[in-house]
Amino acid sequence: MAIETRGLTKRFGRHAAVDSIDLAVPQGSVFGFLGPNGSGKTTTIRMLLGLAGATGGRIRVLGQDMPRSWQEVLPRVGALVEGPAFYPFLSGAANLLRLDAADRRAPSATRATRAAGALERVGLAHAAGKKVRAYSLGMKQRLGIANALMQPRELLVLDEPTNGLDPQGTREVRTLVRSLAAGGTTVFVSSHLLAEVEQICTHAAVMSAGRLVAQGSLDELRAAGRPRVQARTPDGGAARRVLLELGLAPEPGPDDAGLVTAALPDHLAPEKIVAALVVGGVRVRGFSVEAASLGERFVALTGEGFDVAH
């Protein structure tokens, strides 16, 4: 595992910001750490990187205990937490050179070559000489990732990497994450955007109020949701009565909406529902079984919705 925690807890007084979570991030995955704002994601990331002390539990990153082995682990980890900060009157390249010079382990002989390579990798070679004050927010995000890539990294930790970006900047960062993962880097992405996780991640974990409520591959998370039946009919009221008699719980909606939806229980075959609707005098103009979406699954887990923009 690239990241593994057992009973990881962080308390502020009586409040448990992170409440005994067991994370398991596979090597080589793009792992989405999903949850509403305030659910404990950034606090967890800060503990993983040794930026905040844990109240309890155990952390292993790249096979070693943290924070005890931080000197061996952190040089193998790149991170962008709570947004990038740069000198606005220096160029992108000059910022990378200055930040790298502050790292006593960084070899000075290859500094300029590594900076050029990192800028090329994130698609900023054309803007290497431009002052950062003229960069767009998306360019600053990519420059932050370039800084994290100044040395070879086995794990990249990104906290809300597309937060505040316009659609173009969001696409740029997503494309970069995919390319890094294709090169073998494990990428751990914190996000409150459902679309982020669905488009770039192979695995995900869901946080809610400091607790880890689900984790696994995206396929596993989708499979854990319950499929729904949808009946198209002008007889909405009658259709709801039939579904209730069958033990289903129709979703609320006006009778004249033309569509009646309910979760499909495991014990009931869809064709039996259709037959009962017809026997009940319901005019069925269409019937389908829809697989559970990640959005529905996450709402069921957390009791609240997720932003789906961008």
mmCIF file of C-alpha atoms in Angstrom:
data_model
loop_
_atom_site.group_PDB
_atom_site.id
_atom_site.type_symbol
_atom_site.label_atom_id
_atom_site.label_comp_id
_atom_site.label_asym_id
_atom_site.label_seq_id
_atom_site.Cartn_x
_atom_site.Cartn_y
_atom_site.Cartn_z
ATOM 1 C CA MET A 1 0.000 0.000 0.000
ATOM 2 C CA ALA A 2 1.170 3.528 -0.763
ATOM 3 C CA ILE A 3 -0.776 4.843 2.258
ATOM 4 C CA GLU A 4 -2.207 2.858 5.139
ATOM 5 C CA THR A 5 -3.752 4.070 8.386
ATOM 6 C CA ARG A 6 -5.192 2.238 11.359
ATOM 7 C CA GLY A 7 -7.489 4.017 13.784
ATOM 8 C CA LEU A 8 -6.167 7.430 12.733
ATOM 9 C CA THR A 9 -7.733 10.085 14.965
ATOM 10 C CA LYS A 10 -7.360 13.835 15.419
ATOM 11 C CA ARG A 11 -9.204 15.645 18.185
ATOM 12 C CA PHE A 12 -9.500 19.342 18.901
ATOM 13 C CA GLY A 13 -10.748 19.357 22.460
ATOM 14 C CA ARG A 14 -13.848 17.170 22.489
ATOM 15 C CA HIS A 15 -14.355 17.450 18.739
ATOM 16 C CA ALA A 16 -13.070 14.572 16.596
ATOM 17 C CA ALA A 17 -12.084 16.147 13.271
ATOM 18 C CA VAL A 18 -10.877 12.713 12.134
ATOM 19 C CA ASP A 19 -12.431 9.763 13.921
ATOM 20 C CA SER A 20 -10.543 6.446 13.852
ATOM 21 C CA ILE A 21 -10.175 5.962 10.073
ATOM 22 C CA ASP A 22 -8.570 2.997 8.308
ATOM 23 C CA LEU A 23 -7.343 4.098 4.880
ATOM 24 C CA ALA A 24 -5.818 1.747 2.294
ATOM 25 C CA VAL A 25 -4.400 3.411 -0.844
ATOM 26 C CA PRO A 26 -3.039 0.866 -3.381
ATOM 27 C CA GLN A 27 0.276 1.481 -5.091
ATOM 28 C CA GLY A 28 -0.179 2.894 -8.592
ATOM 29 C CA SER A 29 -3.761 4.035 -8.047
ATOM 30 C CA VAL A 30 -5.351 7.436 -8.553
ATOM 31 C CA PHE A 31 -7.138 7.582 -5.228
ATOM 32 C CA GLY A 32 -9.962 10.056 -4.693
ATOM 33 C CA PHE A 33 -10.427 11.258 -1.119
ATOM 34 C CA LEU A 34 -13.991 12.520 -1.360
ATOM 35 C CA GLY A 35 -16.214 14.342 1.054
ATOM 36 C CA PRO A 36 -18.050 17.593 1.701
ATOM 37 C CA ASN A 37 -16.031 20.592 2.858
ATOM 38 C CA GLY A 38 -15.299 20.230 6.562
ATOM 39 C CA SER A 39 -15.435 16.432 6.553
ATOM 40 C CA GLY A 40 -11.822 16.011 7.711
ATOM 41 C CA LYS A 41 -9.975 15.574 4.411
ATOM 42 C CA THR A 42 -7.315 18.280 4.808
ATOM 43 C CA THR A 43 -6.703 17.397 8.454
ATOM 44 C CA THR A 44 -6.092 13.801 7.391
ATOM 45 C CA ILE A 45 -3.673 14.881 4.671
ATOM 46 C CA ARG A 46 -1.742 17.064 7.113
ATOM 47 C CA MET A 47 -1.322 14.085 9.432
ATOM 48 C CA LEU A 48 -0.212 11.828 6.571
ATOM 49 C CA LEU A 49 2.533 14.308 5.688
ATOM 50 C CA GLY A 50 3.633 14.951 9.263
ATOM 51 C CA LEU A 51 2.315 18.542 9.213
ATOM 52 C CA ALA A 52 -0.036 17.835 12.125
ATOM 53 C CA GLY A 53 0.224 15.359 14.963
ATOM 54 C CA ALA A 54 -2.319 12.584 15.349
ATOM 55 C CA THR A 55 -4.226 12.136 18.590
ATOM 56 C CA GLY A 56 -4.229 8.386 18.048
ATOM 57 C CA GLY A 57 -3.727 5.610 15.517
ATOM 58 C CA ARG A 58 -0.999 4.596 13.114
ATOM 59 C CA ILE A 59 0.175 5.917 9.734
ATOM 60 C CA ARG A 60 2.308 4.134 7.147
ATOM 61 C CA VAL A 61 3.376 5.929 3.956
ATOM 62 C CA LEU A 62 5.349 4.052 1.282
ATOM 63 C CA GLY A 63 5.812 1.183 3.692
ATOM 64 C CA GLN A 64 7.257 3.202 6.585
ATOM 65 C CA ASP A 65 5.805 4.586 9.792
ATOM 66 C CA MET A 66 5.000 8.281 9.889
ATOM 67 C CA PRO A 67 5.970 10.675 11.324
ATOM 68 C CA ARG A 68 8.853 8.656 12.766
ATOM 69 C CA SER A 69 10.404 7.994 9.318
ATOM 70 C CA TRP A 70 9.643 11.397 7.776
ATOM 71 C CA GLN A 71 13.255 11.992 6.718
ATOM 72 C CA GLU A 72 13.184 8.839 4.559
ATOM 73 C CA VAL A 73 9.583 9.145 3.363
ATOM 74 C CA LEU A 74 9.003 12.808 2.499
ATOM 75 C CA PRO A 75 11.718 13.073 -0.205
ATOM 76 C CA ARG A 76 9.742 10.392 -2.084
ATOM 77 C CA VAL A 77 6.459 12.306 -1.725
ATOM 78 C CA GLY A 78 5.319 15.398 -3.613
ATOM 79 C CA ALA A 79 2.494 17.450 -2.155
ATOM 80 C CA LEU A 80 0.278 20.432 -2.936
ATOM 81 C CA VAL A 81 -1.735 21.298 0.173
ATOM 82 C CA GLU A 82 -4.043 24.301 0.570
ATOM 83 C CA GLY A 83 -2.930 25.967 -2.663
ATOM 84 C CA PRO A 84 0.466 26.993 -4.061
ATOM 85 C CA ALA A 85 2.378 30.043 -2.793
ATOM 86 C CA PHE A 86 5.042 31.702 -4.948
ATOM 87 C CA TYR A 87 6.985 34.932 -5.294
ATOM 88 C CA PRO A 88 4.776 36.910 -7.705
ATOM 89 C CA PHE A 89 7.584 39.047 -9.141
ATOM 90 C CA LEU A 90 9.774 36.065 -10.020
ATOM 91 C CA SER A 91 9.276 33.891 -13.077
ATOM 92 C CA GLY A 92 7.953 30.359 -12.828
ATOM 93 C CA ALA A 93 11.412 28.933 -13.426
ATOM 94 C CA ALA A 94 13.023 31.275 -10.882
ATOM 95 C CA ASN A 95 10.476 30.237 -8.268
ATOM 96 C CA LEU A 96 11.287 26.568 -8.798
ATOM 97 C CA LEU A 97 15.021 27.236 -8.575
ATOM 98 C CA ARG A 98 14.671 29.208 -5.344
ATOM 99 C CA LEU A 99 12.392 26.646 -3.697
ATOM 100 C CA ASP A 100 14.685 23.801 -4.741
ATOM 101 C CA ALA A 101 17.702 25.643 -3.323
ATOM 102 C CA ALA A 102 15.979 25.652 0.070
ATOM 103 C CA ASP A 103 16.038 21.826 0.054
ATOM 104 C CA ARG A 104 19.377 20.715 1.461
ATOM 105 C CA ARG A 105 18.979 17.288 -0.152
ATOM 106 C CA ALA A 106 18.427 18.689 -3.651
ATOM 107 C CA PRO A 107 21.507 18.441 -5.916
ATOM 108 C CA SER A 108 22.462 21.902 -7.134
ATOM 109 C CA ALA A 109 24.298 20.628 -10.229
ATOM 110 C CA THR A 110 21.054 19.407 -11.828
ATOM 111 C CA ARG A 111 18.751 22.148 -10.505
ATOM 112 C CA ALA A 112 18.226 24.037 -13.760
ATOM 113 C CA THR A 113 17.749 20.822 -15.758
ATOM 114 C CA ARG A 114 15.240 19.480 -13.267
ATOM 115 C CA ALA A 115 13.299 22.755 -13.215
ATOM 116 C CA ALA A 116 13.073 22.780 -17.011
ATOM 117 C CA GLY A 117 11.932 19.145 -17.008
ATOM 118 C CA ALA A 118 9.270 19.776 -14.347
ATOM 119 C CA LEU A 119 7.892 22.773 -16.252
ATOM 120 C CA GLU A 120 7.801 20.733 -19.441
ATOM 121 C CA ARG A 121 6.006 17.920 -17.673
ATOM 122 C CA VAL A 122 3.190 20.180 -16.470
ATOM 123 C CA GLY A 123 2.895 22.040 -19.764
ATOM 124 C CA LEU A 124 4.453 25.323 -18.605
ATOM 125 C CA ALA A 125 7.689 25.341 -20.602
ATOM 126 C CA HIS A 126 6.318 28.192 -22.725
ATOM 127 C CA ALA A 127 5.732 30.294 -19.591
ATOM 128 C CA ALA A 128 8.978 29.484 -17.765
ATOM 129 C CA GLY A 129 10.226 33.065 -18.049
ATOM 130 C CA LYS A 130 6.905 34.759 -17.322
ATOM 131 C CA LYS A 131 6.401 36.343 -13.903
ATOM 132 C CA VAL A 132 4.038 34.362 -11.708
ATOM 133 C CA ARG A 133 1.860 37.435 -11.097
ATOM 134 C CA ALA A 134 0.790 37.060 -14.751
ATOM 135 C CA TYR A 135 -0.091 33.369 -14.355
ATOM 136 C CA SER A 136 -3.713 32.247 -14.333
ATOM 137 C CA LEU A 137 -4.921 30.275 -11.319
ATOM 138 C CA GLY A 138 -4.706 27.053 -13.332
ATOM 139 C CA MET A 139 -1.096 27.847 -14.280
ATOM 140 C CA LYS A 140 -0.268 28.475 -10.613
ATOM 141 C CA GLN A 141 -1.766 25.117 -9.694
ATOM 142 C CA ARG A 142 0.342 23.418 -12.345
ATOM 143 C CA LEU A 143 3.415 25.302 -11.151
ATOM 144 C CA GLY A 144 2.729 23.974 -7.656
ATOM 145 C CA ILE A 145 2.643 20.456 -9.049
ATOM 146 C CA ALA A 146 5.853 21.156 -10.986
ATOM 147 C CA ASN A 147 7.504 22.120 -7.699
ATOM 148 C CA ALA A 148 6.355 18.810 -6.208
ATOM 149 C CA LEU A 149 7.937 17.029 -9.174
ATOM 150 C CA MET A 150 11.370 18.675 -9.018
ATOM 151 C CA GLN A 151 12.660 15.320 -7.795
ATOM 152 C CA PRO A 152 11.386 11.805 -8.598
ATOM 153 C CA ARG A 153 8.270 11.050 -6.533
ATOM 154 C CA GLU A 154 6.562 7.751 -5.820
ATOM 155 C CA LEU A 155 3.500 9.418 -4.299
ATOM 156 C CA LEU A 156 1.817 12.717 -5.128
ATOM 157 C CA VAL A 157 -0.692 14.205 -2.658
ATOM 158 C CA LEU A 158 -2.990 16.915 -4.052
ATOM 159 C CA ASP A 159 -5.477 18.736 -1.811
ATOM 160 C CA GLU A 160 -8.370 20.132 -3.896
ATOM 161 C CA PRO A 161 -6.150 20.639 -6.981
ATOM 162 C CA THR A 162 -8.921 22.179 -9.127
ATOM 163 C CA ASN A 163 -10.495 24.350 -6.427
ATOM 164 C CA GLY A 164 -11.384 27.748 -7.896
ATOM 165 C CA LEU A 165 -10.248 26.896 -11.419
ATOM 166 C CA ASP A 166 -12.183 27.715 -14.564
ATOM 167 C CA PRO A 167 -13.148 24.795 -16.859
ATOM 168 C CA GLN A 168 -9.949 25.107 -18.908
ATOM 169 C CA GLY A 169 -7.739 25.089 -15.813
ATOM 170 C CA THR A 170 -9.660 22.123 -14.438
ATOM 171 C CA ARG A 171 -9.104 20.163 -17.658
ATOM 172 C CA GLU A 172 -5.401 21.000 -17.585
ATOM 173 C CA VAL A 173 -4.926 19.706 -14.039
ATOM 174 C CA ARG A 174 -6.981 16.561 -14.700
ATOM 175 C CA THR A 175 -4.933 15.778 -17.808
ATOM 176 C CA LEU A 176 -1.752 16.230 -15.795
ATOM 177 C CA VAL A 177 -2.941 13.882 -13.044
ATOM 178 C CA ARG A 178 -3.760 11.197 -15.611
ATOM 179 C CA SER A 179 -0.324 11.523 -17.208
ATOM 180 C CA LEU A 180 1.425 11.256 -13.837
ATOM 181 C CA ALA A 181 -0.550 8.131 -12.980
ATOM 182 C CA ALA A 182 0.260 6.627 -16.388
ATOM 183 C CA GLY A 183 3.936 7.103 -15.510
ATOM 184 C CA GLY A 184 3.571 4.954 -12.381
ATOM 185 C CA THR A 185 3.116 7.612 -9.698
ATOM 186 C CA THR A 186 0.471 6.946 -7.043
ATOM 187 C CA VAL A 187 -1.759 10.038 -6.900
ATOM 188 C CA PHE A 188 -3.867 10.828 -3.824
ATOM 189 C CA VAL A 189 -6.448 13.502 -4.703
ATOM 190 C CA SER A 190 -8.645 15.193 -2.122
ATOM 191 C CA SER A 191 -11.824 16.680 -3.574
ATOM 192 C CA HIS A 192 -15.396 17.693 -2.808
ATOM 193 C CA LEU A 193 -16.259 17.464 -6.525
ATOM 194 C CA LEU A 194 -17.905 14.215 -7.548
ATOM 195 C CA ALA A 195 -16.976 14.734 -11.216
ATOM 196 C CA GLU A 196 -13.316 14.967 -10.196
ATOM 197 C CA VAL A 197 -13.340 11.485 -8.734
ATOM 198 C CA GLU A 198 -15.416 9.922 -11.502
ATOM 199 C CA GLN A 199 -13.213 11.288 -14.288
ATOM 200 C CA ILE A 200 -9.688 10.693 -13.002
ATOM 201 C CA CYS A 201 -9.725 8.173 -10.142
ATOM 202 C CA THR A 202 -9.476 4.392 -10.019
ATOM 203 C CA HIS A 203 -10.267 4.137 -6.298
ATOM 204 C CA ALA A 204 -11.977 6.346 -3.746
ATOM 205 C CA ALA A 205 -12.761 6.803 -0.089
ATOM 206 C CA VAL A 206 -15.702 8.779 1.271
ATOM 207 C CA MET A 207 -15.445 10.946 4.387
ATOM 208 C CA SER A 208 -18.411 12.278 6.340
ATOM 209 C CA ALA A 209 -18.142 14.292 9.562
ATOM 210 C CA GLY A 210 -14.679 12.950 10.309
ATOM 211 C CA ARG A 211 -15.517 9.310 9.650
ATOM 212 C CA LEU A 212 -14.549 7.069 6.745
ATOM 213 C CA VAL A 213 -17.866 5.676 5.506
ATOM 214 C CA ALA A 214 -16.725 3.745 2.397
ATOM 215 C CA GLN A 215 -13.690 2.943 0.271
ATOM 216 C CA GLY A 216 -12.722 0.710 -2.640
ATOM 217 C CA SER A 217 -12.501 0.789 -6.414
ATOM 218 C CA LEU A 218 -15.085 2.931 -8.209
ATOM 219 C CA ASP A 219 -16.734 -0.224 -9.553
ATOM 220 C CA GLU A 220 -17.004 -1.624 -6.024
ATOM 221 C CA LEU A 221 -18.533 1.586 -4.730
ATOM 222 C CA ARG A 222 -21.066 1.675 -7.564
ATOM 223 C CA ALA A 223 -21.944 -1.996 -7.038
ATOM 224 C CA ALA A 224 -22.688 -1.333 -3.377
ATOM 225 C CA GLY A 225 -25.527 0.983 -4.367
ATOM 226 C CA ARG A 226 -29.035 -0.264 -4.982
ATOM 227 C CA PRO A 227 -30.425 -0.077 -8.551
ATOM 228 C CA ARG A 228 -33.690 1.759 -9.218
ATOM 229 C CA VAL A 229 -36.727 0.960 -11.326
ATOM 230 C CA GLN A 230 -38.292 3.698 -13.436
ATOM 231 C CA ALA A 231 -41.802 3.421 -14.843
ATOM 232 C CA ARG A 232 -43.061 5.897 -17.447
ATOM 233 C CA THR A 233 -46.812 6.252 -17.076
ATOM 234 C CA PRO A 234 -49.561 8.884 -17.065
ATOM 235 C CA ASP A 235 -51.015 7.110 -14.017
ATOM 236 C CA GLY A 236 -48.515 8.253 -11.396
ATOM 237 C CA GLY A 237 -50.800 7.921 -8.388
ATOM 238 C CA ALA A 238 -51.927 4.402 -9.293
ATOM 239 C CA ALA A 239 -48.346 3.358 -10.031
ATOM 240 C CA ARG A 240 -47.191 4.558 -6.609
ATOM 241 C CA ARG A 241 -49.986 2.632 -4.906
ATOM 242 C CA VAL A 242 -48.986 -0.586 -6.705
ATOM 243 C CA LEU A 243 -45.316 -0.122 -5.814
ATOM 244 C CA LEU A 244 -46.236 0.472 -2.170
ATOM 245 C CA GLU A 245 -48.282 -2.742 -2.152
ATOM 246 C CA LEU A 246 -45.203 -4.569 -3.460
ATOM 247 C CA GLY A 247 -43.116 -3.213 -0.582
ATOM 248 C CA LEU A 248 -41.231 -0.581 -2.605
ATOM 249 C CA ALA A 249 -40.760 3.027 -1.521
ATOM 250 C CA PRO A 250 -41.547 5.319 -4.477
ATOM 251 C CA GLU A 251 -39.585 8.549 -4.582
ATOM 252 C CA PRO A 252 -41.723 11.669 -4.000
ATOM 253 C CA GLY A 253 -42.943 13.586 -7.010
ATOM 254 C CA PRO A 254 -46.100 14.926 -8.661
ATOM 255 C CA ASP A 255 -48.491 12.316 -10.025
ATOM 256 C CA ASP A 256 -48.523 13.977 -13.449
ATOM 257 C CA ALA A 257 -44.719 13.967 -13.873
ATOM 258 C CA GLY A 258 -44.901 10.877 -16.104
ATOM 259 C CA LEU A 259 -42.093 9.059 -14.266
ATOM 260 C CA VAL A 260 -42.253 6.987 -11.081
ATOM 261 C CA THR A 261 -39.010 5.794 -9.494
ATOM 262 C CA ALA A 262 -38.190 3.471 -6.602
ATOM 263 C CA ALA A 263 -35.227 1.478 -5.296
ATOM 264 C CA LEU A 264 -35.297 -2.149 -6.479
ATOM 265 C CA PRO A 265 -35.207 -4.662 -3.615
ATOM 266 C CA ASP A 266 -33.056 -7.766 -4.010
ATOM 267 C CA HIS A 267 -35.966 -10.199 -3.683
ATOM 268 C CA LEU A 268 -38.186 -8.767 -6.435
ATOM 269 C CA ALA A 269 -37.683 -9.373 -10.158
ATOM 270 C CA PRO A 270 -38.370 -6.346 -12.404
ATOM 271 C CA GLU A 271 -40.780 -8.321 -14.608
ATOM 272 C CA LYS A 272 -42.979 -8.998 -11.566
ATOM 273 C CA ILE A 273 -43.205 -5.263 -10.953
ATOM 274 C CA VAL A 274 -44.287 -4.673 -14.551
ATOM 275 C CA ALA A 275 -46.924 -7.417 -14.298
ATOM 276 C CA ALA A 276 -48.288 -5.947 -11.050
ATOM 277 C CA LEU A 277 -48.506 -2.482 -12.599
ATOM 278 C CA VAL A 278 -50.457 -3.832 -15.577
ATOM 279 C CA VAL A 279 -52.813 -5.861 -13.354
ATOM 280 C CA GLY A 280 -53.327 -2.714 -11.277
ATOM 281 C CA GLY A 281 -54.587 -0.856 -14.321
ATOM 282 C CA VAL A 282 -51.467 1.285 -14.759
ATOM 283 C CA ARG A 283 -50.682 2.260 -18.349
ATOM 284 C CA VAL A 284 -46.971 1.461 -18.626
ATOM 285 C CA ARG A 285 -45.354 3.369 -21.488
ATOM 286 C CA GLY A 286 -41.804 2.493 -20.536
ATOM 287 C CA PHE A 287 -39.937 0.591 -17.836
ATOM 288 C CA SER A 288 -36.227 0.417 -17.034
ATOM 289 C CA VAL A 289 -33.779 -0.635 -14.334
ATOM 290 C CA GLU A 290 -31.061 1.968 -13.704
ATOM 291 C CA ALA A 291 -27.760 1.131 -12.053
ATOM 292 C CA ALA A 292 -26.945 3.180 -8.960
ATOM 293 C CA SER A 293 -24.790 6.216 -9.676
ATOM 294 C CA LEU A 294 -21.850 7.273 -7.543
ATOM 295 C CA GLY A 295 -23.743 10.428 -6.654
ATOM 296 C CA GLU A 296 -26.675 8.474 -5.260
ATOM 297 C CA ARG A 297 -24.323 6.136 -3.418
ATOM 298 C CA PHE A 298 -22.441 8.995 -1.781
ATOM 299 C CA VAL A 299 -25.630 10.805 -0.797
ATOM 300 C CA ALA A 300 -26.822 7.583 0.830
ATOM 301 C CA LEU A 301 -23.523 7.305 2.729
ATOM 302 C CA THR A 302 -23.224 10.875 3.930
ATOM 303 C CA GLY A 303 -26.767 12.172 3.987
ATOM 304 C CA GLU A 304 -25.819 15.170 1.860
ATOM 305 C CA GLY A 305 -25.039 15.949 -1.726
ATOM 306 C CA PHE A 306 -21.737 16.613 -3.439
ATOM 307 C CA ASP A 307 -20.873 19.361 -5.840
ATOM 308 C CA VAL A 308 -20.805 18.017 -9.384
ATOM 309 C CA ALA A 309 -19.635 21.140 -11.217
ATOM 310 C CA HIS A 310 -16.501 21.308 -13.348
#
